[in-house]
Structures are given as structure tokens and as C-alpha cells.
mmCIF file of C-alpha atoms in Angstrom:
data_model
loop_
_atom_site.group_PDB
_atom_site.id
_atom_site.type_symbol
_atom_site.label_atom_id
_atom_site.label_comp_id
_atom_site.label_asym_id
_atom_site.label_seq_id
_atom_site.Cartn_x
_atom_site.Cartn_y
_atom_site.Cartn_z
ATOM 1 C CA MET A 431 49.121 11.568 117.542
ATOM 2 C CA SER A 432 46.895 13.364 115.018
ATOM 3 C CA GLU A 433 46.060 16.675 116.640
ATOM 4 C CA ILE A 434 42.702 18.405 116.021
ATOM 5 C CA VAL A 435 43.693 21.866 114.814
ATOM 6 C CA ASP A 436 40.559 23.405 113.305
ATOM 7 C CA TYR A 437 36.815 23.068 112.816
ATOM 8 C CA GLU A 438 34.174 24.894 110.801
ATOM 9 C CA LEU A 439 30.385 24.762 110.782
ATOM 10 C CA PHE A 440 28.181 25.337 107.732
ATOM 11 C CA GLU A 441 24.445 25.888 107.908
ATOM 12 C CA VAL A 442 23.158 24.804 104.502
ATOM 13 C CA PRO A 443 19.769 24.337 102.817
ATOM 14 C CA PRO A 444 17.347 22.793 103.170
ATOM 15 C CA ARG A 445 17.814 22.513 106.978
ATOM 16 C CA TRP A 446 21.174 20.920 107.702
ATOM 17 C CA LEU A 447 24.330 21.760 109.650
ATOM 18 C CA PHE A 448 27.646 20.353 108.442
ATOM 19 C CA LEU A 449 30.833 20.134 110.513
ATOM 20 C CA ARG A 450 34.325 20.121 108.999
ATOM 21 C CA VAL A 451 37.175 18.983 111.271
ATOM 22 C CA GLU A 452 40.842 19.149 110.292
ATOM 23 C CA THR A 453 43.891 17.536 111.875
ATOM 24 C CA ALA A 454 47.540 18.603 111.871
ATOM 25 C CA ASP A 455 48.379 16.253 109.007
ATOM 26 C CA GLY A 456 45.692 17.860 106.813
ATOM 27 C CA THR A 457 43.097 15.093 107.110
ATOM 28 C CA VAL A 458 39.534 16.416 106.952
ATOM 29 C CA GLY A 459 36.517 14.680 108.474
ATOM 30 C CA TRP A 460 32.864 15.620 108.100
ATOM 31 C CA GLY A 461 29.926 15.325 110.485
ATOM 32 C CA GLU A 462 26.283 16.380 110.528
ATOM 33 C CA PRO A 463 25.342 17.701 113.978
ATOM 34 C CA VAL A 464 21.838 19.154 113.798
ATOM 35 C CA VAL A 465 18.421 19.246 115.369
ATOM 36 C CA GLU A 466 16.010 20.123 112.610
ATOM 37 C CA GLY A 467 14.666 23.582 113.398
ATOM 38 C CA ARG A 468 17.284 24.179 116.115
ATOM 39 C CA SER A 469 20.486 24.330 114.074
ATOM 40 C CA LYS A 470 21.737 27.540 115.690
ATOM 41 C CA THR A 471 21.377 26.029 119.145
ATOM 42 C CA VAL A 472 23.321 22.918 118.153
ATOM 43 C CA ARG A 473 25.983 25.055 116.442
ATOM 44 C CA THR A 474 26.675 26.720 119.789
ATOM 45 C CA ALA A 475 26.859 23.355 121.536
ATOM 46 C CA VAL A 476 29.397 22.063 118.987
ATOM 47 C CA GLU A 477 31.527 25.187 119.407
ATOM 48 C CA GLU A 478 31.505 24.693 123.172
ATOM 49 C CA LEU A 479 32.599 21.055 122.849
ATOM 50 C CA PHE A 480 35.537 21.942 120.622
ATOM 51 C CA ASP A 481 36.648 24.930 122.635
ATOM 52 C CA THR A 482 36.351 23.052 125.938
ATOM 53 C CA TYR A 483 37.498 19.523 125.138
ATOM 54 C CA LEU A 484 38.736 18.865 121.620
ATOM 55 C CA LEU A 485 41.032 21.442 120.033
ATOM 56 C CA GLY A 486 44.647 20.350 120.381
ATOM 57 C CA GLU A 487 43.692 16.775 121.297
ATOM 58 C CA ASP A 488 44.411 13.508 119.470
ATOM 59 C CA ALA A 489 41.597 12.905 116.960
ATOM 60 C CA GLY A 490 42.067 9.137 117.154
ATOM 61 C CA ARG A 491 40.873 8.728 120.755
ATOM 62 C CA ILE A 492 37.223 8.576 119.712
ATOM 63 C CA GLU A 493 35.815 6.615 122.651
ATOM 64 C CA ASP A 494 37.629 8.817 125.148
ATOM 65 C CA HIS A 495 36.347 11.959 123.439
ATOM 66 C CA TRP A 496 32.797 10.568 123.482
ATOM 67 C CA GLN A 497 33.013 9.817 127.187
ATOM 68 C CA THR A 498 34.498 13.242 127.892
ATOM 69 C CA MET A 499 31.872 15.141 125.892
ATOM 70 C CA TYR A 500 29.055 13.172 127.519
ATOM 71 C CA ARG A 501 30.294 12.734 131.068
ATOM 72 C CA GLY A 502 32.294 15.964 131.291
ATOM 73 C CA GLY A 503 29.046 17.827 131.893
ATOM 74 C CA PHE A 504 26.980 17.278 135.033
ATOM 75 C CA TYR A 505 23.772 17.517 132.948
ATOM 76 C CA ARG A 506 23.647 14.927 130.193
ATOM 77 C CA GLY A 507 21.571 13.654 127.298
ATOM 78 C CA GLY A 508 18.817 15.385 125.391
ATOM 79 C CA PRO A 509 18.571 16.335 121.732
ATOM 80 C CA VAL A 510 20.954 19.300 121.659
ATOM 81 C CA LEU A 511 23.963 17.803 123.455
ATOM 82 C CA MET A 512 23.598 14.363 121.885
ATOM 83 C CA SER A 513 23.239 15.813 118.389
ATOM 84 C CA ALA A 514 26.338 17.935 118.908
ATOM 85 C CA ILE A 515 28.250 14.882 120.128
ATOM 86 C CA ALA A 516 26.885 12.870 117.178
ATOM 87 C CA GLY A 517 28.279 15.233 114.540
ATOM 88 C CA VAL A 518 31.675 15.408 116.226
ATOM 89 C CA ASP A 519 31.759 11.623 116.534
ATOM 90 C CA GLN A 520 30.932 11.148 112.834
ATOM 91 C CA ALA A 521 33.746 13.507 111.827
ATOM 92 C CA LEU A 522 36.277 11.750 114.066
ATOM 93 C CA TRP A 523 35.391 8.350 112.598
ATOM 94 C CA ASP A 524 35.679 9.845 109.105
ATOM 95 C CA ILE A 525 39.175 11.093 109.968
ATOM 96 C CA LYS A 526 40.281 7.778 111.472
ATOM 97 C CA GLY A 527 39.072 5.803 108.460
ATOM 98 C CA LYS A 528 40.779 8.161 106.024
ATOM 99 C CA GLN A 529 44.051 8.089 107.945
ATOM 100 C CA LEU A 530 44.041 4.276 107.996
ATOM 101 C CA GLY A 531 42.755 3.967 104.437
ATOM 102 C CA VAL A 532 39.667 1.894 105.277
ATOM 103 C CA PRO A 533 35.909 2.476 105.537
ATOM 104 C CA VAL A 534 34.613 2.982 109.067
ATOM 105 C CA TYR A 535 32.841 -0.381 109.057
ATOM 106 C CA GLU A 536 36.219 -2.148 108.859
ATOM 107 C CA LEU A 537 37.150 -0.461 112.152
ATOM 108 C CA LEU A 538 33.884 -1.639 113.726
ATOM 109 C CA GLY A 539 34.500 -5.328 113.045
ATOM 110 C CA GLY A 540 33.985 -5.628 109.321
ATOM 111 C CA ALA A 541 30.873 -5.721 107.178
ATOM 112 C CA ALA A 542 28.042 -8.140 107.961
ATOM 113 C CA ARG A 543 26.317 -7.209 104.675
ATOM 114 C CA GLU A 544 27.142 -5.663 101.300
ATOM 115 C CA ARG A 545 23.994 -3.590 100.865
ATOM 116 C CA ILE A 546 20.830 -2.614 102.709
ATOM 117 C CA ARG A 547 17.245 -2.024 101.662
ATOM 118 C CA VAL A 548 16.016 1.582 101.740
ATOM 119 C CA TYR A 549 12.557 3.105 101.842
ATOM 120 C CA GLN A 550 11.129 6.168 100.152
ATOM 121 C CA TRP A 551 8.811 8.775 101.670
ATOM 122 C CA ILE A 552 5.435 9.511 100.056
ATOM 123 C CA GLY A 553 2.547 11.826 100.842
ATOM 124 C CA GLY A 554 4.080 14.752 102.714
ATOM 125 C CA ASP A 555 3.281 16.079 106.188
ATOM 126 C CA ARG A 556 -0.456 16.007 105.555
ATOM 127 C CA PRO A 557 -0.696 12.749 103.612
ATOM 128 C CA SER A 558 -2.339 13.065 100.208
ATOM 129 C CA ASP A 559 -2.114 11.492 96.735
ATOM 130 C CA VAL A 560 -0.439 8.535 98.402
ATOM 131 C CA ALA A 561 -1.633 5.808 96.044
ATOM 132 C CA GLU A 562 -0.343 7.536 92.928
ATOM 133 C CA GLN A 563 2.966 8.461 94.576
ATOM 134 C CA ALA A 564 3.323 4.885 95.803
ATOM 135 C CA ARG A 565 2.941 3.522 92.280
ATOM 136 C CA GLU A 566 5.535 5.980 90.975
ATOM 137 C CA GLN A 567 8.115 5.028 93.607
ATOM 138 C CA VAL A 568 7.608 1.294 93.137
ATOM 139 C CA ASP A 569 7.952 1.811 89.374
ATOM 140 C CA ALA A 570 11.220 3.634 90.159
ATOM 141 C CA GLY A 571 12.518 0.507 91.897
ATOM 142 C CA PHE A 572 11.751 1.023 95.581
ATOM 143 C CA THR A 573 10.465 -2.011 97.456
ATOM 144 C CA ALA A 574 9.492 -0.139 100.611
ATOM 145 C CA LEU A 575 7.692 3.135 101.303
ATOM 146 C CA LYS A 576 6.748 5.247 104.312
ATOM 147 C CA MET A 577 3.879 7.671 104.808
ATOM 148 C CA ASN A 578 2.392 9.710 107.611
ATOM 149 C CA ALA A 579 -0.691 8.080 109.108
ATOM 150 C CA THR A 580 -2.656 11.264 109.591
ATOM 151 C CA GLU A 581 -2.495 15.037 109.782
ATOM 152 C CA GLU A 582 -3.176 16.769 113.109
ATOM 153 C CA ILE A 583 -5.498 14.667 115.229
ATOM 154 C CA GLU A 584 -7.530 15.432 118.342
ATOM 155 C CA ARG A 585 -6.828 13.660 121.617
ATOM 156 C CA VAL A 586 -10.131 11.870 121.154
ATOM 157 C CA ASP A 587 -11.154 12.136 117.513
ATOM 158 C CA ASP A 588 -14.096 10.929 115.453
ATOM 159 C CA PRO A 589 -14.538 7.661 113.535
ATOM 160 C CA ALA A 590 -14.130 9.491 110.213
ATOM 161 C CA THR A 591 -10.523 10.385 111.098
ATOM 162 C CA VAL A 592 -9.676 6.771 111.850
ATOM 163 C CA ASP A 593 -11.440 5.619 108.698
ATOM 164 C CA ALA A 594 -9.560 8.176 106.569
ATOM 165 C CA ALA A 595 -6.199 6.886 107.816
ATOM 166 C CA ALA A 596 -7.192 3.279 107.150
ATOM 167 C CA THR A 597 -8.513 4.181 103.704
ATOM 168 C CA ARG A 598 -5.225 5.850 102.730
ATOM 169 C CA LEU A 599 -3.250 2.776 103.714
ATOM 170 C CA ARG A 600 -5.724 0.495 101.929
ATOM 171 C CA GLU A 601 -5.381 2.541 98.740
ATOM 172 C CA VAL A 602 -1.578 2.302 98.890
ATOM 173 C CA ARG A 603 -1.681 -1.429 99.576
ATOM 174 C CA GLU A 604 -4.039 -1.961 96.635
ATOM 175 C CA ALA A 605 -1.812 0.191 94.420
ATOM 176 C CA VAL A 606 1.465 -1.625 95.131
ATOM 177 C CA GLY A 607 0.474 -5.168 96.102
ATOM 178 C CA ASP A 608 1.655 -7.446 98.872
ATOM 179 C CA GLU A 609 5.388 -7.521 98.102
ATOM 180 C CA VAL A 610 6.050 -3.875 99.037
ATOM 181 C CA GLY A 611 6.700 -2.743 102.612
ATOM 182 C CA ILE A 612 4.660 0.231 103.832
ATOM 183 C CA GLY A 613 5.781 1.936 107.019
ATOM 184 C CA VAL A 614 3.138 4.137 108.655
ATOM 185 C CA ASP A 615 4.440 7.017 110.774
ATOM 186 C CA PHE A 616 2.197 8.330 113.559
ATOM 187 C CA HIS A 617 4.891 11.036 114.079
ATOM 188 C CA GLY A 618 4.021 11.359 117.753
ATOM 189 C CA ARG A 619 0.859 13.211 116.686
ATOM 190 C CA VAL A 620 -1.482 10.651 118.184
ATOM 191 C CA SER A 621 -2.680 10.320 121.770
ATOM 192 C CA LYS A 622 -2.813 6.953 123.530
ATOM 193 C CA PRO A 623 -6.576 6.402 123.068
ATOM 194 C CA MET A 624 -6.406 7.222 119.359
ATOM 195 C CA ALA A 625 -3.217 5.169 118.862
ATOM 196 C CA LYS A 626 -5.022 2.069 120.142
ATOM 197 C CA ARG A 627 -7.850 2.628 117.675
ATOM 198 C CA LEU A 628 -5.575 3.452 114.748
ATOM 199 C CA VAL A 629 -3.233 0.466 115.034
ATOM 200 C CA GLU A 630 -6.245 -1.828 115.061
ATOM 201 C CA ALA A 631 -7.827 -0.123 112.041
ATOM 202 C CA LEU A 632 -4.593 -0.262 110.001
ATOM 203 C CA GLU A 633 -3.737 -3.893 110.678
ATOM 204 C CA PRO A 634 -5.841 -5.437 107.853
ATOM 205 C CA TYR A 635 -3.589 -3.678 105.312
ATOM 206 C CA ASP A 636 -0.352 -5.120 106.733
ATOM 207 C CA PRO A 637 1.869 -2.141 107.498
ATOM 208 C CA MET A 638 5.591 -2.968 107.601
ATOM 209 C CA PHE A 639 5.578 -1.171 110.969
ATOM 210 C CA VAL A 640 3.738 1.609 112.784
ATOM 211 C CA GLU A 641 6.221 4.274 113.820
ATOM 212 C CA GLU A 642 6.189 6.405 116.955
ATOM 213 C CA PRO A 643 2.548 5.568 117.804
ATOM 214 C CA VAL A 644 2.938 7.882 120.791
ATOM 215 C CA LEU A 645 5.591 10.391 121.803
ATOM 216 C CA SER A 646 8.666 8.904 123.441
ATOM 217 C CA GLY A 647 7.614 10.478 126.755
ATOM 218 C CA HIS A 648 4.682 8.053 126.696
ATOM 219 C CA ASN A 649 6.681 4.906 125.921
ATOM 220 C CA ASP A 650 5.149 3.362 129.020
ATOM 221 C CA ALA A 651 1.901 3.159 126.988
ATOM 222 C CA LEU A 652 3.452 1.035 124.227
ATOM 223 C CA PRO A 653 2.723 -2.375 125.817
ATOM 224 C CA LYS A 654 -0.997 -1.534 125.978
ATOM 225 C CA ILE A 655 -0.970 -0.257 122.387
ATOM 226 C CA ALA A 656 0.851 -3.400 121.265
ATOM 227 C CA GLU A 657 -2.005 -5.487 122.667
ATOM 228 C CA HIS A 658 -4.244 -4.039 119.932
ATOM 229 C CA THR A 659 -2.163 -5.196 116.954
ATOM 230 C CA THR A 660 0.288 -7.756 115.595
ATOM 231 C CA THR A 661 1.921 -5.057 113.433
ATOM 232 C CA PRO A 662 5.557 -4.402 114.434
ATOM 233 C CA ILE A 663 5.911 -1.250 116.535
ATOM 234 C CA ALA A 664 8.822 1.081 115.795
ATOM 235 C CA THR A 665 10.147 4.049 117.740
ATOM 236 C CA GLY A 666 13.356 5.805 118.686
ATOM 237 C CA GLU A 667 14.003 8.915 116.592
ATOM 238 C CA ARG A 668 13.472 11.065 119.706
ATOM 239 C CA MET A 669 15.552 8.862 121.965
ATOM 240 C CA TYR A 670 19.163 9.864 122.316
ATOM 241 C CA SER A 671 21.232 7.256 124.173
ATOM 242 C CA ARG A 672 21.477 3.673 125.437
ATOM 243 C CA TRP A 673 19.794 4.784 128.639
ATOM 244 C CA ASP A 674 16.749 6.108 126.761
ATOM 245 C CA PHE A 675 16.333 2.770 124.977
ATOM 246 C CA LYS A 676 16.651 0.558 128.069
ATOM 247 C CA GLU A 677 12.979 0.748 129.038
ATOM 248 C CA VAL A 678 11.592 -0.208 125.619
ATOM 249 C CA PHE A 679 13.930 -3.176 125.389
ATOM 250 C CA GLU A 680 12.951 -4.401 128.837
ATOM 251 C CA ASP A 681 9.178 -4.099 128.416
ATOM 252 C CA GLY A 682 9.270 -5.951 125.075
ATOM 253 C CA ALA A 683 6.687 -3.822 123.233
ATOM 254 C CA VAL A 684 8.980 -2.434 120.520
ATOM 255 C CA ASP A 685 9.996 -4.538 117.521
ATOM 256 C CA VAL A 686 12.027 -1.961 115.546
ATOM 257 C CA ILE A 687 14.242 0.782 116.942
ATOM 258 C CA GLN A 688 15.013 3.908 114.929
ATOM 259 C CA PRO A 689 17.938 5.777 116.487
ATOM 260 C CA ASP A 690 19.147 8.754 114.463
ATOM 261 C CA LEU A 691 22.887 8.858 113.761
ATOM 262 C CA SER A 692 22.820 12.668 113.997
ATOM 263 C CA HIS A 693 20.824 12.767 117.250
ATOM 264 C CA ALA A 694 21.725 9.662 119.253
ATOM 265 C CA GLY A 695 25.411 10.229 119.898
ATOM 266 C CA GLY A 696 26.741 9.291 116.485
ATOM 267 C CA ILE A 697 28.410 6.104 115.297
ATOM 268 C CA THR A 698 29.942 5.254 118.670
ATOM 269 C CA GLU A 699 26.614 5.294 120.513
ATOM 270 C CA VAL A 700 24.319 3.816 117.866
ATOM 271 C CA LYS A 701 26.658 0.838 117.416
ATOM 272 C CA LYS A 702 26.124 0.131 121.122
ATOM 273 C CA ILE A 703 22.354 0.682 120.902
ATOM 274 C CA ALA A 704 22.179 -1.742 117.972
ATOM 275 C CA ALA A 705 24.041 -4.391 119.963
ATOM 276 C CA MET A 706 21.664 -3.942 122.894
ATOM 277 C CA ALA A 707 18.707 -4.317 120.530
ATOM 278 C CA GLU A 708 20.133 -7.522 119.077
ATOM 279 C CA ALA A 709 20.186 -9.049 122.548
ATOM 280 C CA TYR A 710 16.421 -8.417 122.797
ATOM 281 C CA ASP A 711 15.671 -9.649 119.236
ATOM 282 C CA VAL A 712 14.741 -6.113 118.167
ATOM 283 C CA ALA A 713 15.393 -4.972 114.594
ATOM 284 C CA MET A 714 16.931 -1.618 113.669
ATOM 285 C CA ALA A 715 15.942 0.871 110.965
ATOM 286 C CA PRO A 716 17.936 4.069 111.569
ATOM 287 C CA HIS A 717 16.038 7.341 111.268
ATOM 288 C CA CYS A 718 17.546 9.645 108.631
ATOM 289 C CA PRO A 719 15.498 12.456 107.035
ATOM 290 C CA LEU A 720 18.771 14.403 106.824
ATOM 291 C CA GLY A 721 21.762 14.953 104.554
ATOM 292 C CA PRO A 722 24.508 12.846 102.999
ATOM 293 C CA ILE A 723 26.857 12.763 105.986
ATOM 294 C CA ALA A 724 24.135 11.462 108.277
ATOM 295 C CA LEU A 725 23.141 8.857 105.697
ATOM 296 C CA ALA A 726 26.734 7.717 105.164
ATOM 297 C CA SER A 727 27.104 7.351 108.941
ATOM 298 C CA CYS A 728 23.934 5.267 109.099
ATOM 299 C CA LEU A 729 25.205 2.947 106.384
ATOM 300 C CA GLN A 730 28.494 2.345 108.212
ATOM 301 C CA VAL A 731 26.569 1.178 111.292
ATOM 302 C CA ASP A 732 24.060 -0.764 109.177
ATOM 303 C CA ALA A 733 27.016 -2.603 107.650
ATOM 304 C CA VAL A 734 28.117 -4.074 110.976
ATOM 305 C CA SER A 735 24.715 -4.560 112.656
ATOM 306 C CA PRO A 736 23.125 -7.951 111.901
ATOM 307 C CA ASN A 737 19.725 -6.680 113.128
ATOM 308 C CA ALA A 738 19.593 -3.663 110.763
ATOM 309 C CA PHE A 739 16.865 -4.438 108.230
ATOM 310 C CA ILE A 740 16.077 -1.219 106.353
ATOM 311 C CA GLN A 741 17.391 2.339 106.087
ATOM 312 C CA GLU A 742 15.494 5.620 105.874
ATOM 313 C CA GLN A 743 16.867 8.181 103.413
ATOM 314 C CA SER A 744 15.669 11.629 102.428
ATOM 315 C CA LEU A 745 16.073 11.808 98.654
ATOM 316 C CA ASN A 746 13.095 13.822 97.352
ATOM 317 C CA ILE A 747 11.532 13.998 100.815
ATOM 318 C CA HIS A 748 9.020 16.824 101.263
ATOM 319 C CA TYR A 749 11.486 18.912 103.306
ATOM 320 C CA ASN A 750 14.125 19.002 100.558
ATOM 321 C CA GLU A 751 12.523 21.650 98.355
ATOM 322 C CA THR A 752 15.594 23.881 97.965
ATOM 323 C CA SER A 753 18.445 21.356 98.031
ATOM 324 C CA ASP A 754 18.810 17.590 98.216
ATOM 325 C CA VAL A 755 21.130 14.852 99.453
ATOM 326 C CA LEU A 756 23.116 14.283 96.276
ATOM 327 C CA ASP A 757 23.806 17.994 95.677
ATOM 328 C CA TYR A 758 26.573 18.035 98.289
ATOM 329 C CA LEU A 759 28.517 15.020 96.990
ATOM 330 C CA ALA A 760 31.459 15.109 94.596
ATOM 331 C CA ASP A 761 30.331 11.646 93.400
ATOM 332 C CA PRO A 762 26.551 11.224 93.834
ATOM 333 C CA SER A 763 26.681 7.674 92.446
ATOM 334 C CA VAL A 764 27.756 6.433 95.878
ATOM 335 C CA PHE A 765 24.053 6.538 96.802
ATOM 336 C CA ASP A 766 22.693 4.910 93.649
ATOM 337 C CA TYR A 767 19.678 2.786 94.554
ATOM 338 C CA GLU A 768 19.255 -0.531 92.774
ATOM 339 C CA ASP A 769 16.381 -2.956 93.355
ATOM 340 C CA GLY A 770 15.355 -0.909 96.367
ATOM 341 C CA SER A 771 18.764 -1.188 98.059
ATOM 342 C CA VAL A 772 21.992 0.780 98.350
ATOM 343 C CA GLN A 773 25.525 -0.584 98.481
ATOM 344 C CA ILE A 774 27.493 0.125 101.650
ATOM 345 C CA PRO A 775 30.066 2.808 100.679
ATOM 346 C CA ASP A 776 33.549 1.286 100.847
ATOM 347 C CA ALA A 777 35.828 4.306 100.330
ATOM 348 C CA PRO A 778 37.939 5.340 103.349
ATOM 349 C CA GLY A 779 36.173 6.975 106.261
ATOM 350 C CA LEU A 780 32.438 7.485 105.854
ATOM 351 C CA GLY A 781 32.793 6.485 102.215
ATOM 352 C CA ILE A 782 31.678 9.774 100.661
ATOM 353 C CA GLU A 783 33.461 12.817 99.283
ATOM 354 C CA ILE A 784 31.833 16.114 100.197
ATOM 355 C CA ASP A 785 31.902 18.849 97.545
ATOM 356 C CA GLU A 786 33.428 21.468 99.824
ATOM 357 C CA GLU A 787 33.190 24.267 97.291
ATOM 358 C CA HIS A 788 29.436 23.666 96.952
ATOM 359 C CA VAL A 789 29.029 23.521 100.745
ATOM 360 C CA ARG A 790 30.765 26.889 101.145
ATOM 361 C CA ALA A 791 28.638 28.451 98.410
ATOM 362 C CA GLN A 792 25.401 27.117 99.893
ATOM 363 C CA ALA A 793 26.391 28.288 103.379
ATOM 364 C CA GLU A 794 26.273 31.868 102.098
ATOM 365 C CA LYS A 795 22.491 31.531 101.728
ATOM 366 C CA ASP A 796 20.034 32.463 104.446
ATOM 367 C CA VAL A 797 18.893 29.198 106.038
ATOM 368 C CA ASP A 798 16.198 29.571 108.682
ATOM 369 C CA TRP A 799 14.078 26.397 108.706
ATOM 370 C CA HIS A 800 11.786 25.809 111.665
ATOM 371 C CA ASN A 801 9.066 23.276 112.291
ATOM 372 C CA PRO A 802 5.581 24.523 111.440
ATOM 373 C CA VAL A 803 3.287 25.145 114.397
ATOM 374 C CA TRP A 804 -0.018 23.371 113.856
ATOM 375 C CA ARG A 805 -3.219 24.217 115.711
ATOM 376 C CA HIS A 806 -6.509 22.460 116.264
ATOM 377 C CA ALA A 807 -9.808 24.061 115.271
ATOM 378 C CA ASP A 808 -10.177 25.486 118.789
ATOM 379 C CA GLY A 809 -6.816 27.302 118.524
ATOM 380 C CA SER A 810 -4.803 24.990 120.783
ATOM 381 C CA VAL A 811 -1.414 23.756 119.661
ATOM 382 C CA ALA A 812 -1.409 20.409 117.847
ATOM 383 C CA GLU A 813 1.474 17.966 117.501
ATOM 384 C CA TRP A 814 3.238 18.352 114.158
#
């Protein structure tokens, strides 16, 4: 038995929450439990899980701990609880791998690949200068990019708005050619009537996928939207468990799922979601605009999931103005990108070494990131 004896939480810039878990034999595991803009809420949820279920227990019983954290409460699911569970789960897998001297993927059945393609964000929240940024990133070696489709958009907007989105994608496609993937993120900003128009307008420029064409609460609209395009439809960053994904698998409208390893229950749950997706011939591209622990967790699941095809990562993303992914690693070379791909980390546990001294120093700073609140011209709240 390897007893859980201590845990600490560190809120660090730009907008991340790190979890450090220690066992009686001195093994330390790291997790990243956070909801962007709600880190203090998730911190409290993590503290409650440890104080109620985990302190003094055997760290190695990961599945049992997952079931207890999830099913021990009468009310289940949602972003806060599942993100708290996710960070704990990541840390427990990190501990188990380190204690056994193997990367997590070896404990999940062994690697099905040695590396995975990654994509790079361009354009920011309100997409601009996308063609020039696209050229720069392709020159830097990336073979896939992602951009927001549009800024705030009315429920029923004008033809100029649709044309502007199509023009941006056309300019990127012309800048980088036909051998580069371009994901287009609707970010849940778009209503059903506008999503139908936009997917049709973007199709001539061959997006790699259109992401979250409508909010996950409107997933029932996806089959109708899919009728307007042959472009693969992706969604899932705001879906938190196997049960959330069931409907989109069964209705057949989604081609790519994007569960987030820090929101959808961690390694334990996303491994199961990936297996469900494989049964429906659905690809996986885990969502990860977060820090190094979340990314390392993604890569461990990518390693063992035959249907994983590309990985999001947040290096130089528009949110990372004050601190970035590599800053928190003792050896940043673990995330070196070559030919648009990254090797699966093969060191024990999650495969990364966190620079604990840097984490503690950064945690002394005041971190208070919240989503911006956007408004339409009439003063009503817009989707961000």
C-alpha cells in the first residue's frame, strides 16, 4: 500500500491550477485540475475530494478512487466536479507510473504510436492577421493550424459576417497550400441558423474540421448542420464524461471528439471515451489550451488510442501572455516539436519533470484570470 499523505494546490499564471500529491514513500505526482476562469471553485472541489475520500488511502487504487469520487456524490458530472476528479486522476497515474518505473501508457496497454501530430493556434480570440501568422507557423514546422471562425456573432447575422469568415479561411488556405490542416473553431459562439450558413461557406477552402459549431447543449442540432457540409465536425471540450458523449456517437453527426484531459475526468475517463469513439469510427483530438501537466496527460492517452489523430497544445497561444507551457518544466525538450509532431514522453509517470521551485515562486503571484464578457451592439451578452 502506498498511502496518500499530503496534497498541495498552486494557482499559477497564466490561468492554471496545479496539484501536487505525495505518498508515504515520498513519491510525488502532479495533476492539473482547473476550469479556466473558475480556478478557485475547482480548488475547493479538489480539497473536498481529498478531505472526504483520499487522504490516508492507497494511491494505487485509481479506478476505485475514480468511482468513489464520481459516484460518492448524489449529484454528478459537470465541469467543476469532473475537472477536480481529472486533476486528481492525473496525479495518481503519475504516482503509479513513477513507483513502477514506467510511463503511464505502458500501464494502459502499451503505445500504439511513437509520436503524434500537433496543431498551433493562430489569430487570437477575434481572428486577425491569420494569413501572415499561418505562414510563420508553417515555416516554423507546423503542419496543422487552428483559428477562430469569427468574433461575436448575432443569432441571425448579415451576409458580410459570413463572407468575412470565409475570406479569412480562404486567405489562410492560399497562404499555406493544400498540405496543411486548418481547424476552424466556432467556439460555441454561433447559433444554429448561422452555423448552417457558415459551414457551407467554409467548405470550399477544405477545413480540417469545424469545431463546436454550436454549444454542447445544442448537440441535437448537429445532424442538421452536418447535412450542410462534408467537412468533419468536431466537438467535446465542454462534455465531461462517457454519458455526455453517448448521444453524439449514436446520432452519427460528429467525426472528431475533443475531450479535455483536465475537464473530462482525467486519464481514466478519457481512455474509456476514446474506446467508445473507436467503436463508432470517430477520431479523437484532445482539447488542451492548458499547461504542461494537462498536455502530458493527453499524450499518454494519445499513445494508446488508435483513433487519436492530432493533439492541441497551447505553446504561444493568445492566453499565455505572462507564462507559457515550457516555463514549468525542468526539461522543456520533452515537448520539442519536429515536423509538426511531438514524441510521446517515455519517462516514468506522465513523462515530465515539473520544476517545483518555479511553481512555488509563480504561485506567489496574484492570478485572477476570468473569461471576458462580450456584448452585442444592443448591449446583450454575446457568447465568447
